[in-house]
PDB file of C-alpha atoms in Angstrom:
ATOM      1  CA  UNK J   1      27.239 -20.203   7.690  1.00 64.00           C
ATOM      2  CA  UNK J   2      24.163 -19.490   5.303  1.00 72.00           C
ATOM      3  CA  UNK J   3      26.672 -17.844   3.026  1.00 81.00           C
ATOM      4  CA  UNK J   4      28.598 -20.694   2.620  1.00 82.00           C
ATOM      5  CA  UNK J   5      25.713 -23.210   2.213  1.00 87.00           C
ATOM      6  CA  UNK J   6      24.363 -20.745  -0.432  1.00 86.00           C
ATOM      7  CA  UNK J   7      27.712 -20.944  -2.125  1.00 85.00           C
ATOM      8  CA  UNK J   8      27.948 -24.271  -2.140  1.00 89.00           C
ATOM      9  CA  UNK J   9      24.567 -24.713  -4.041  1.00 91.00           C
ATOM     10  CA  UNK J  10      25.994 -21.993  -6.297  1.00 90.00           C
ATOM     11  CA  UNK J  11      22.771 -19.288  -5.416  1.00 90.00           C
ATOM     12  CA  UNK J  12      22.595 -15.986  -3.759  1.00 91.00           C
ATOM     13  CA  UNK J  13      21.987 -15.673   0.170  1.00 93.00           C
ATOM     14  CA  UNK J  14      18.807 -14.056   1.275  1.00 95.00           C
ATOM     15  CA  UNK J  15      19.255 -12.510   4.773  1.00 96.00           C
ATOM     16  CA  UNK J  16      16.058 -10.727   6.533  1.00 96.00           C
ATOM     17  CA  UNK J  17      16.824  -8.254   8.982  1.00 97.00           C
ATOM     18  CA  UNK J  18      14.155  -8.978  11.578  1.00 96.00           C
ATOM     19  CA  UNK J  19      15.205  -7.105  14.643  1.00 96.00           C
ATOM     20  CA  UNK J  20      12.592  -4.707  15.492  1.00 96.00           C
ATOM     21  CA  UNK J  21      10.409  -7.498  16.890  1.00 94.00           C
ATOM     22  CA  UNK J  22      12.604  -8.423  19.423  1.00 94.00           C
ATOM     23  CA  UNK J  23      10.737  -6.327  22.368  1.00 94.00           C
ATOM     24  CA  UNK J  24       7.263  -6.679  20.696  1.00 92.00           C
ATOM     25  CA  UNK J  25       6.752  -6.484  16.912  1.00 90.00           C
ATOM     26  CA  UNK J  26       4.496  -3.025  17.298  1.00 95.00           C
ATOM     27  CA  UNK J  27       6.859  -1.190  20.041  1.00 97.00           C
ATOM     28  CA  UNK J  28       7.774   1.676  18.320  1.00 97.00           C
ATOM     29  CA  UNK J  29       9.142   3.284  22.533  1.00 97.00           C
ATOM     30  CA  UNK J  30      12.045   0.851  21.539  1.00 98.00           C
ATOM     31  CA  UNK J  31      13.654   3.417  18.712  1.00 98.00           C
ATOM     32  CA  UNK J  32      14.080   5.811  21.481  1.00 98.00           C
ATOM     33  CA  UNK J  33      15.785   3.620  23.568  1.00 98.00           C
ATOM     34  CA  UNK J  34      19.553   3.508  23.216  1.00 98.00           C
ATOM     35  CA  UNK J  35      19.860   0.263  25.036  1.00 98.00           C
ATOM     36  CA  UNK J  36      17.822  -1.603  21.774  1.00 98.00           C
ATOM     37  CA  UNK J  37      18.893   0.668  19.624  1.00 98.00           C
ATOM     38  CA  UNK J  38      22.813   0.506  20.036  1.00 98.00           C
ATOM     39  CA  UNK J  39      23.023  -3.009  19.425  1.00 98.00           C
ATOM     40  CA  UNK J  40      20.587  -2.741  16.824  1.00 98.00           C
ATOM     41  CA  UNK J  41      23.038  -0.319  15.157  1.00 98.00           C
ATOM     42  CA  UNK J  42      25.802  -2.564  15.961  1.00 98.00           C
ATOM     43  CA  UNK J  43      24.009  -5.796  14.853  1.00 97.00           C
ATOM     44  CA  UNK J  44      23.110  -4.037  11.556  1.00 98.00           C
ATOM     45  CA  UNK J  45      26.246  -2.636  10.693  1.00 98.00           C
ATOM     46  CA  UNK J  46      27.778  -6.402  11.196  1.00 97.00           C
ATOM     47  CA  UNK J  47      25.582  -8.034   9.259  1.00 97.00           C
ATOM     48  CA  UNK J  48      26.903  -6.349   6.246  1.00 97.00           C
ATOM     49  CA  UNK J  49      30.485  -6.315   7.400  1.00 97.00           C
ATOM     50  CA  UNK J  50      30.106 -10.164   7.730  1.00 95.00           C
ATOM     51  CA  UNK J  51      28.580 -10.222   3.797  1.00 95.00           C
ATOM     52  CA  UNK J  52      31.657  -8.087   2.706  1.00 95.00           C
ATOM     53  CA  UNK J  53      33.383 -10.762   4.136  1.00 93.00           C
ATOM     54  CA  UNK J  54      31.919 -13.500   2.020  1.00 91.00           C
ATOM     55  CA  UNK J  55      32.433 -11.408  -1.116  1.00 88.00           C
ATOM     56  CA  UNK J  56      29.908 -12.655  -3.838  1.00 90.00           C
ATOM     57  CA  UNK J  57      26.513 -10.421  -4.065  1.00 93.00           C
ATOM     58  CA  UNK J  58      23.830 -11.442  -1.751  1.00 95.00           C
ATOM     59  CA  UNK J  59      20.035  -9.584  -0.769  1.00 97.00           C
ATOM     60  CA  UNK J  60      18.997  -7.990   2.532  1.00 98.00           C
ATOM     61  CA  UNK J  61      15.696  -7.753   3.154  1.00 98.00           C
ATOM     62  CA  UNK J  62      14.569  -4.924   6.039  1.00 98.00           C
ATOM     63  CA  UNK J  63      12.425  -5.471   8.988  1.00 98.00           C
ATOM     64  CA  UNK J  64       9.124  -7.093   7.689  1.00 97.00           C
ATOM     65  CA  UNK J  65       6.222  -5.745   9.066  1.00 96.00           C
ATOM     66  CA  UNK J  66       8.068  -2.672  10.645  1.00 98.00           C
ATOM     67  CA  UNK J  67       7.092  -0.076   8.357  1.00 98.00           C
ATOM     68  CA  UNK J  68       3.807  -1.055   8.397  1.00 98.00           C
ATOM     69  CA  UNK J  69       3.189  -0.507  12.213  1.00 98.00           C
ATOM     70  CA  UNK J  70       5.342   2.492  11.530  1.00 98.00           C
ATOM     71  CA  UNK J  71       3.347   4.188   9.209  1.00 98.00           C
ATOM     72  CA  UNK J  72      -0.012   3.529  11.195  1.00 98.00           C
ATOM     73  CA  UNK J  73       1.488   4.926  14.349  1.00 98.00           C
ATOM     74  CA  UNK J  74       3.324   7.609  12.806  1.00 98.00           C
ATOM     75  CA  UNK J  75       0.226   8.810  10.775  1.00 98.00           C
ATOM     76  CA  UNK J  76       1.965   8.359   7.201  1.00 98.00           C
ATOM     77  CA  UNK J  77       4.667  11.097   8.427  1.00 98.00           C
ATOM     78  CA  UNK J  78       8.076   9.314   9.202  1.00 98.00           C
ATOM     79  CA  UNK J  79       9.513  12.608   9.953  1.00 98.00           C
ATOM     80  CA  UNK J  80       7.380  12.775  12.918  1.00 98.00           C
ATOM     81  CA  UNK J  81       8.681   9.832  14.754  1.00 98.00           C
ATOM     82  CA  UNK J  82      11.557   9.852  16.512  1.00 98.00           C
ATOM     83  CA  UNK J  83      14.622   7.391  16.364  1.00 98.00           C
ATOM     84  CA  UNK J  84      18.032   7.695  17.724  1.00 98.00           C
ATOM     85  CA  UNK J  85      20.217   7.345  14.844  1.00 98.00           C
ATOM     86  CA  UNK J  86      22.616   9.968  14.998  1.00 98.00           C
ATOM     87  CA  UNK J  87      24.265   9.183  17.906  1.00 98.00           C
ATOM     88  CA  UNK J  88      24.592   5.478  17.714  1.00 98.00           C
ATOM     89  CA  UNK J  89      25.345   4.869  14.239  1.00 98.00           C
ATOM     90  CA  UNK J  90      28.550   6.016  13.501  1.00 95.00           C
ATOM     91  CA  UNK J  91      28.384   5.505   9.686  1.00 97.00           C
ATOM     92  CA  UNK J  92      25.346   7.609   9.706  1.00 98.00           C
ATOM     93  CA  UNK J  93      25.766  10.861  12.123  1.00 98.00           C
ATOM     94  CA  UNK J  94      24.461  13.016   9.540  1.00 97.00           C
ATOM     95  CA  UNK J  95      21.232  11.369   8.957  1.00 98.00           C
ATOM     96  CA  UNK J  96      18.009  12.544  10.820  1.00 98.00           C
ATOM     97  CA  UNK J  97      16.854  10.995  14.103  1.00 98.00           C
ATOM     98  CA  UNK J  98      13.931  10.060  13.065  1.00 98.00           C
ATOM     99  CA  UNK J  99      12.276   7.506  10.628  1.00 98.00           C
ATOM    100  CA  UNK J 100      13.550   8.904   7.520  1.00 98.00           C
ATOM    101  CA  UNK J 101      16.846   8.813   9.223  1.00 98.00           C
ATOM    102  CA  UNK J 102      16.412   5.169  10.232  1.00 98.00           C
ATOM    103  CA  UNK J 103      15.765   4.357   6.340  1.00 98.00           C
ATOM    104  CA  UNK J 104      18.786   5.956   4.782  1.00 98.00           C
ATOM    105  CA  UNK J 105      20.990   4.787   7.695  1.00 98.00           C
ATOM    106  CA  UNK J 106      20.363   1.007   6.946  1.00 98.00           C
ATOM    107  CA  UNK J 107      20.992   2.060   2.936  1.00 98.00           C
ATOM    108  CA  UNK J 108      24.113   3.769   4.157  1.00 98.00           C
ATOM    109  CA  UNK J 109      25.593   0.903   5.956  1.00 98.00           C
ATOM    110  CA  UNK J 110      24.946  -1.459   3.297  1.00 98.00           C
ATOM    111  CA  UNK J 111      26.378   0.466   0.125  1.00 98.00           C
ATOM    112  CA  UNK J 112      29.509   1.343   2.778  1.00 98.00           C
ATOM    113  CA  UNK J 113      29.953  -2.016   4.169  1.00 98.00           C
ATOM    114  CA  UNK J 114      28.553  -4.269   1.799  1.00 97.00           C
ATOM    115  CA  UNK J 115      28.519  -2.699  -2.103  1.00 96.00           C
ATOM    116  CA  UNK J 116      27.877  -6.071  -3.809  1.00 94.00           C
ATOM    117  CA  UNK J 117      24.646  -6.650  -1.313  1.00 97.00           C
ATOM    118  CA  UNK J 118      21.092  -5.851  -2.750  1.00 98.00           C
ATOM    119  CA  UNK J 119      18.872  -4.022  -0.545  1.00 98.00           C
ATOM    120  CA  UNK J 120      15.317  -3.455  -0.118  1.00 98.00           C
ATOM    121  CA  UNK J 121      12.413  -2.201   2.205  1.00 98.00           C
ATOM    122  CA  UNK J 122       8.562  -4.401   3.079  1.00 98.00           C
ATOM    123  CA  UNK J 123       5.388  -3.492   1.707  1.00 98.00           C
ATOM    124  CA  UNK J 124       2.585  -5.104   3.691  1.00 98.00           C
ATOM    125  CA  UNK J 125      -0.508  -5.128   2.644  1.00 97.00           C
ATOM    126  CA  UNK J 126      -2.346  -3.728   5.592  1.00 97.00           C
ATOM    127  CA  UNK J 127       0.090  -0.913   6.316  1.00 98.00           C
ATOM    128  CA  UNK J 128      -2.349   1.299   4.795  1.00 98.00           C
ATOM    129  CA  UNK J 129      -5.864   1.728   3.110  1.00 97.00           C
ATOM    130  CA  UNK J 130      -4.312   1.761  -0.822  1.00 98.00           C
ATOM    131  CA  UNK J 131      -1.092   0.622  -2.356  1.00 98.00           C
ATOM    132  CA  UNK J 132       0.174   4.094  -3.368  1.00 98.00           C
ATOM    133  CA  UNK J 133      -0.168   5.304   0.267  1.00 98.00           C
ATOM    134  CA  UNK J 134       2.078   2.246   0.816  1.00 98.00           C
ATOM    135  CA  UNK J 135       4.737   3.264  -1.547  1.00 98.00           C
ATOM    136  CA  UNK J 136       4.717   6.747  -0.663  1.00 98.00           C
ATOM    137  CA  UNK J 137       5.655   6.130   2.711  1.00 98.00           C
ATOM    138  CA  UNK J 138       8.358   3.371   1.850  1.00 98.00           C
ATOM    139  CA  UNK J 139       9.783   6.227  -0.965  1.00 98.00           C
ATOM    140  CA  UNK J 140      10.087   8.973   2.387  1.00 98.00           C
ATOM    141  CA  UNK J 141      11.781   6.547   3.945  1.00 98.00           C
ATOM    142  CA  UNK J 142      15.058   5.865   1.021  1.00 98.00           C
ATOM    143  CA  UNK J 143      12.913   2.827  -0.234  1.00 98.00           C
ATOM    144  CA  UNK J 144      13.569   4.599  -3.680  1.00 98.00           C
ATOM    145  CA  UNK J 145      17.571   4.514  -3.212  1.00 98.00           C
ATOM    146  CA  UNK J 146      17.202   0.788  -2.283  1.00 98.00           C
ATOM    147  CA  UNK J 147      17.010  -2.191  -4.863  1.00 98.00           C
ATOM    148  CA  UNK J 148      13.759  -3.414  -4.640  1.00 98.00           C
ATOM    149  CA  UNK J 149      10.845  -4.093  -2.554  1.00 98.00           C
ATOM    150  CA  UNK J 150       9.747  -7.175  -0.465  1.00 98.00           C
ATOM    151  CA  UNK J 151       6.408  -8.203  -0.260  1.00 98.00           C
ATOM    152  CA  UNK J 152       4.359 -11.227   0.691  1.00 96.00           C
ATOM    153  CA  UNK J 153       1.243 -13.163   0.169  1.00 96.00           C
ATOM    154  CA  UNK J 154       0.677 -15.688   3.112  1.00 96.00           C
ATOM    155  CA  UNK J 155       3.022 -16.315   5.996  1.00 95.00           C
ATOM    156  CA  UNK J 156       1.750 -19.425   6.531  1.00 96.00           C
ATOM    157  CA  UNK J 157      -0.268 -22.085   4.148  1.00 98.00           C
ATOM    158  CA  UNK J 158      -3.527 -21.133   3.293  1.00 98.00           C
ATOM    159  CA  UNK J 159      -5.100 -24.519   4.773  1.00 98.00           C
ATOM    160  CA  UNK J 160      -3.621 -24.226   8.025  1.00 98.00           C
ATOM    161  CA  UNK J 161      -5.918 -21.464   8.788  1.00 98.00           C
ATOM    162  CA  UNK J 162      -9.244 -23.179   7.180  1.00 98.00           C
ATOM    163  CA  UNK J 163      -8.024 -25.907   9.884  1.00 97.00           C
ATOM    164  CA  UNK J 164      -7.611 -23.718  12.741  1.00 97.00           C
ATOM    165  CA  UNK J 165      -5.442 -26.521  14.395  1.00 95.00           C
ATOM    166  CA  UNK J 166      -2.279 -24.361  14.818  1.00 96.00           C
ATOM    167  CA  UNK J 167      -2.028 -21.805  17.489  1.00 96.00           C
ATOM    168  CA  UNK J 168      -0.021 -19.622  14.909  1.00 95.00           C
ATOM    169  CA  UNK J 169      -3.386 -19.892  12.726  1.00 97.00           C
ATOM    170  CA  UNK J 170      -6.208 -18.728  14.307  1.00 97.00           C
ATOM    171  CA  UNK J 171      -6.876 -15.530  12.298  1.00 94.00           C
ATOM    172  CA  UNK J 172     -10.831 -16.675  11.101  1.00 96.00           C
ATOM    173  CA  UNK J 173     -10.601 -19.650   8.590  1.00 96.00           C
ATOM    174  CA  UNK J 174     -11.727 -18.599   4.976  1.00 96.00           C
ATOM    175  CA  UNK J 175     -10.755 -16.065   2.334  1.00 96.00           C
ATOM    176  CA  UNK J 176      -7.232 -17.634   2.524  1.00 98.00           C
ATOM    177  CA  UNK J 177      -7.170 -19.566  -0.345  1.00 98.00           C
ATOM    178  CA  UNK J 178      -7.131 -17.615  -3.158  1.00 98.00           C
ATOM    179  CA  UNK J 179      -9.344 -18.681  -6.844  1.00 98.00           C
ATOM    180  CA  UNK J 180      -7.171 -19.098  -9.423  1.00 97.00           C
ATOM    181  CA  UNK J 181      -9.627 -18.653 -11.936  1.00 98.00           C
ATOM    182  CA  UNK J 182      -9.870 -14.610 -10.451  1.00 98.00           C
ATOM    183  CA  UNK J 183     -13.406 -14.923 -10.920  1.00 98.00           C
ATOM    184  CA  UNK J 184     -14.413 -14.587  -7.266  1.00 97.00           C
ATOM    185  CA  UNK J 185     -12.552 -12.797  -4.495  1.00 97.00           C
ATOM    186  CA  UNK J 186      -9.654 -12.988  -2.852  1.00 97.00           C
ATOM    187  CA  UNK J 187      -7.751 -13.703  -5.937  1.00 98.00           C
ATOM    188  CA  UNK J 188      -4.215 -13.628  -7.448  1.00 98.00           C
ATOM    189  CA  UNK J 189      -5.452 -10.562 -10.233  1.00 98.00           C
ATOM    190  CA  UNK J 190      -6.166  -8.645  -6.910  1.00 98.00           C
ATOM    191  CA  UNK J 191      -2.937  -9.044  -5.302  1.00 98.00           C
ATOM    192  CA  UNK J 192      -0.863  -8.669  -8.242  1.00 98.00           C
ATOM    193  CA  UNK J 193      -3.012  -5.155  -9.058  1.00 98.00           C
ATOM    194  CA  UNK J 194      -1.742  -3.932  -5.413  1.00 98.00           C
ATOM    195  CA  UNK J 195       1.725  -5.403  -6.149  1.00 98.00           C
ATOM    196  CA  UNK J 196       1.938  -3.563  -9.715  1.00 98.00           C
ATOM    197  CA  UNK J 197       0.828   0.193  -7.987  1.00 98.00           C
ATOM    198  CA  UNK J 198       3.786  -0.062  -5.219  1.00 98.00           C
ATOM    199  CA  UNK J 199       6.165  -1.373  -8.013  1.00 98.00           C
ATOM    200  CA  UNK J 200       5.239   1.845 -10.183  1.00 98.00           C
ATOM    201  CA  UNK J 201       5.165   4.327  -6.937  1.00 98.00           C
ATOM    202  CA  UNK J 202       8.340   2.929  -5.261  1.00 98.00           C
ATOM    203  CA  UNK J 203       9.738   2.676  -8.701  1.00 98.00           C
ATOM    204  CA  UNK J 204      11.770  -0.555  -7.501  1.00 98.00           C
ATOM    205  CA  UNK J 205      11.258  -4.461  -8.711  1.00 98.00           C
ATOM    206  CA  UNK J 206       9.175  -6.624  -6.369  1.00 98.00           C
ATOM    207  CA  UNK J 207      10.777  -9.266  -4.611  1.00 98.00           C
ATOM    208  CA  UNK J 208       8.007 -12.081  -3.473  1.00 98.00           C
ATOM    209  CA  UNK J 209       9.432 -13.576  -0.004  1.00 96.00           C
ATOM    210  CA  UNK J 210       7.381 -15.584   2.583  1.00 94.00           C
ATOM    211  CA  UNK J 211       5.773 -18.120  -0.195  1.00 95.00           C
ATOM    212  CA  UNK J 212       3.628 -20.632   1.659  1.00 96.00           C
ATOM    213  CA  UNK J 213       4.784 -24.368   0.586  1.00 93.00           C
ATOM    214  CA  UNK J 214       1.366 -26.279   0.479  1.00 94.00           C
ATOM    215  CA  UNK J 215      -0.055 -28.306  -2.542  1.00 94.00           C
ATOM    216  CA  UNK J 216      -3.272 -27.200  -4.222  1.00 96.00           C
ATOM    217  CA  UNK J 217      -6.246 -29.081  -2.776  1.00 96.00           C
ATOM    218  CA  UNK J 218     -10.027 -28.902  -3.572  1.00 95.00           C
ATOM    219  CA  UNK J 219     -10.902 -29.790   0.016  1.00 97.00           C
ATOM    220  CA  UNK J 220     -10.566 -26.647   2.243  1.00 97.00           C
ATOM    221  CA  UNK J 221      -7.787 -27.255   5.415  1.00 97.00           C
ATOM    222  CA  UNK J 222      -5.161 -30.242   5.799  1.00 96.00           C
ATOM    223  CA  UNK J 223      -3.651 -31.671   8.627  1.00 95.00           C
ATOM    224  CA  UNK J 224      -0.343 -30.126  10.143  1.00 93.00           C
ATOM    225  CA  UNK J 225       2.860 -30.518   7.461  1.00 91.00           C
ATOM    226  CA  UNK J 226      -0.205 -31.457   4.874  1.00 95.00           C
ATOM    227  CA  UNK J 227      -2.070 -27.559   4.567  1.00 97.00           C
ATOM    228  CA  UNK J 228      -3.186 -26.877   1.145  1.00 98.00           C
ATOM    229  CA  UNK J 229      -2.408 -23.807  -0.501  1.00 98.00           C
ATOM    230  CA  UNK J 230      -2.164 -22.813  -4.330  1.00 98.00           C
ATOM    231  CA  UNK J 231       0.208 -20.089  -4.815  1.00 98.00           C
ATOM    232  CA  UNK J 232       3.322 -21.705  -5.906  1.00 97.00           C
ATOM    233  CA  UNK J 233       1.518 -23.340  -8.571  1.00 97.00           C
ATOM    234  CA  UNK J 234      -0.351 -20.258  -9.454  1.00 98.00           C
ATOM    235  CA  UNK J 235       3.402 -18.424  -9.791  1.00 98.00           C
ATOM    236  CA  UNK J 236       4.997 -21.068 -11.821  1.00 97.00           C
ATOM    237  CA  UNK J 237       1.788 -20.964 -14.192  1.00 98.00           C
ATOM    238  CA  UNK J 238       1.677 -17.449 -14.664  1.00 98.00           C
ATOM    239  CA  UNK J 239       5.518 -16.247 -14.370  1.00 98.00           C
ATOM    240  CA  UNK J 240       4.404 -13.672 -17.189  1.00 98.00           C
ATOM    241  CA  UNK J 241       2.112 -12.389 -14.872  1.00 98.00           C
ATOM    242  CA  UNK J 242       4.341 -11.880 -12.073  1.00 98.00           C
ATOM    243  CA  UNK J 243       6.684  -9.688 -14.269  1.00 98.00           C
ATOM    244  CA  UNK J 244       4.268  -7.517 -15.813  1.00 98.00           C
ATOM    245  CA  UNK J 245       3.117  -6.817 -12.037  1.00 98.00           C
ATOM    246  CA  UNK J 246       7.070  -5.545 -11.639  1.00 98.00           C
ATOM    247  CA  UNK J 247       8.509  -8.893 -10.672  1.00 98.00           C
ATOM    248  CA  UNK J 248      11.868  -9.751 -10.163  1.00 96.00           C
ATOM    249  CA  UNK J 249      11.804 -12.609  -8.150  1.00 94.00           C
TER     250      UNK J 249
END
């Protein structure tokens, strides 16, 4: 088990609920539907029951991506969506069926379940056209009762898409790799702007998850398992950085 392997190389486990993808990563019929949604209930609630289990604190990370198709289809009103909650969740038959509802019920069956876990919603960047339209919605949604807030820079290494090899790259092939210098955009001072305006409108520590791996390269692409990409070095240079932009981790 993950918990165990974490425990043996005396860290935390990170878990990432990722279960509203399973029918297509946009479908937002699916939180009507109690056949997905009852097992998603289920699924959540023994996820936490299994890191009660294990005992030592540990961090949950909710459904990536999720609340950014959310708030696009739901028009930056999470009240206006529907989700069957209520009825399926047993821990949470008070909350609302509907995206708010959804929210709290995840917080709900972690602090019941799983006190010692550490809990937090996704920013994406593209959820929305500014970063405080991005925390507002996450703050309707509990994200301000939760521990912190997930975000991410690249899900895959910057080089892989100037290569355009990989079939999971083949989003257009510059503006990836990002000038350290933050004299020419996209940059790291840019992201870490958007990071610090959800950190102060969420009110919660960032959490950086979904770091890509590659080594720094003046020679755009790579071959696959040999991308380039800079922003692990640019962290570990600039940890100060990082913090001051509400980083926790």
């Amino acid at each position: 088990m993950l918990t165990d392997t974490a425990e043996s190389h005396g860290v935390n486990p990170m878990f990432t609920l990722y279960a509203m993808a399973a029918w297509g990563e946009a479908d937002m019929a699916v939180l009507t539907n109690d056949d997905y949604m009852g097992p998603y209930w289920d699924g959540a609630k023994l996820l936490f029951e299994r890191i009660a289990l294990f005992g030592d604190p540990s961090v949950v990370h909710f459904e990536p991506d999720f609340w950014a198709y959310a708030q696009q289809q739901s028009g930056d009103d999470p009240e206006s969506m529907r989700v069957h909650v209520s009825s399926l969740a047993n821990d949470c038959s008070d909350q609302p069926d509907n995206l708010i509802g959804m929210g709290r019920c995840l917080i709900a069956l972690a602090r019941e379940h799983a006190p010692n876990s550490l809990v937090g919603f996704h920013a994406s960047v593209w959820a929305s056209n500014t970063p405080e339209s991005t925390g507002e919605f996450l703050v309707k949604i509990g994200a301000r009762e939760a521990d912190f807030v997930a975000i991410d820079m690249l899900d895959r290494d910057a080089g892989c898409f100037e290569a355009a090899i990989d079939p999971n790259c083949q989003r257009g092939t510059t503006g990836f790799y990002w000038d350290e210098t933050n004299q020419s955009s996209p940059n790291f001072h840019e992201h870490l702007a958007w990071a610090k305006t959800v950190y102060e409108t969420v009110g919660r520590p960032i959490l950086w998850w979904q770091i890509p791996f590659g080594v720094p390269s003046s020679t755009p692409g790579g071959t696959p398992g040999h991308y380039r990409d800079n922003r692990v070095k640019y962290i570990f240079e600039h940890i100060d950085e990082f913090i001051e932009a509400g980083g926790a981790g």
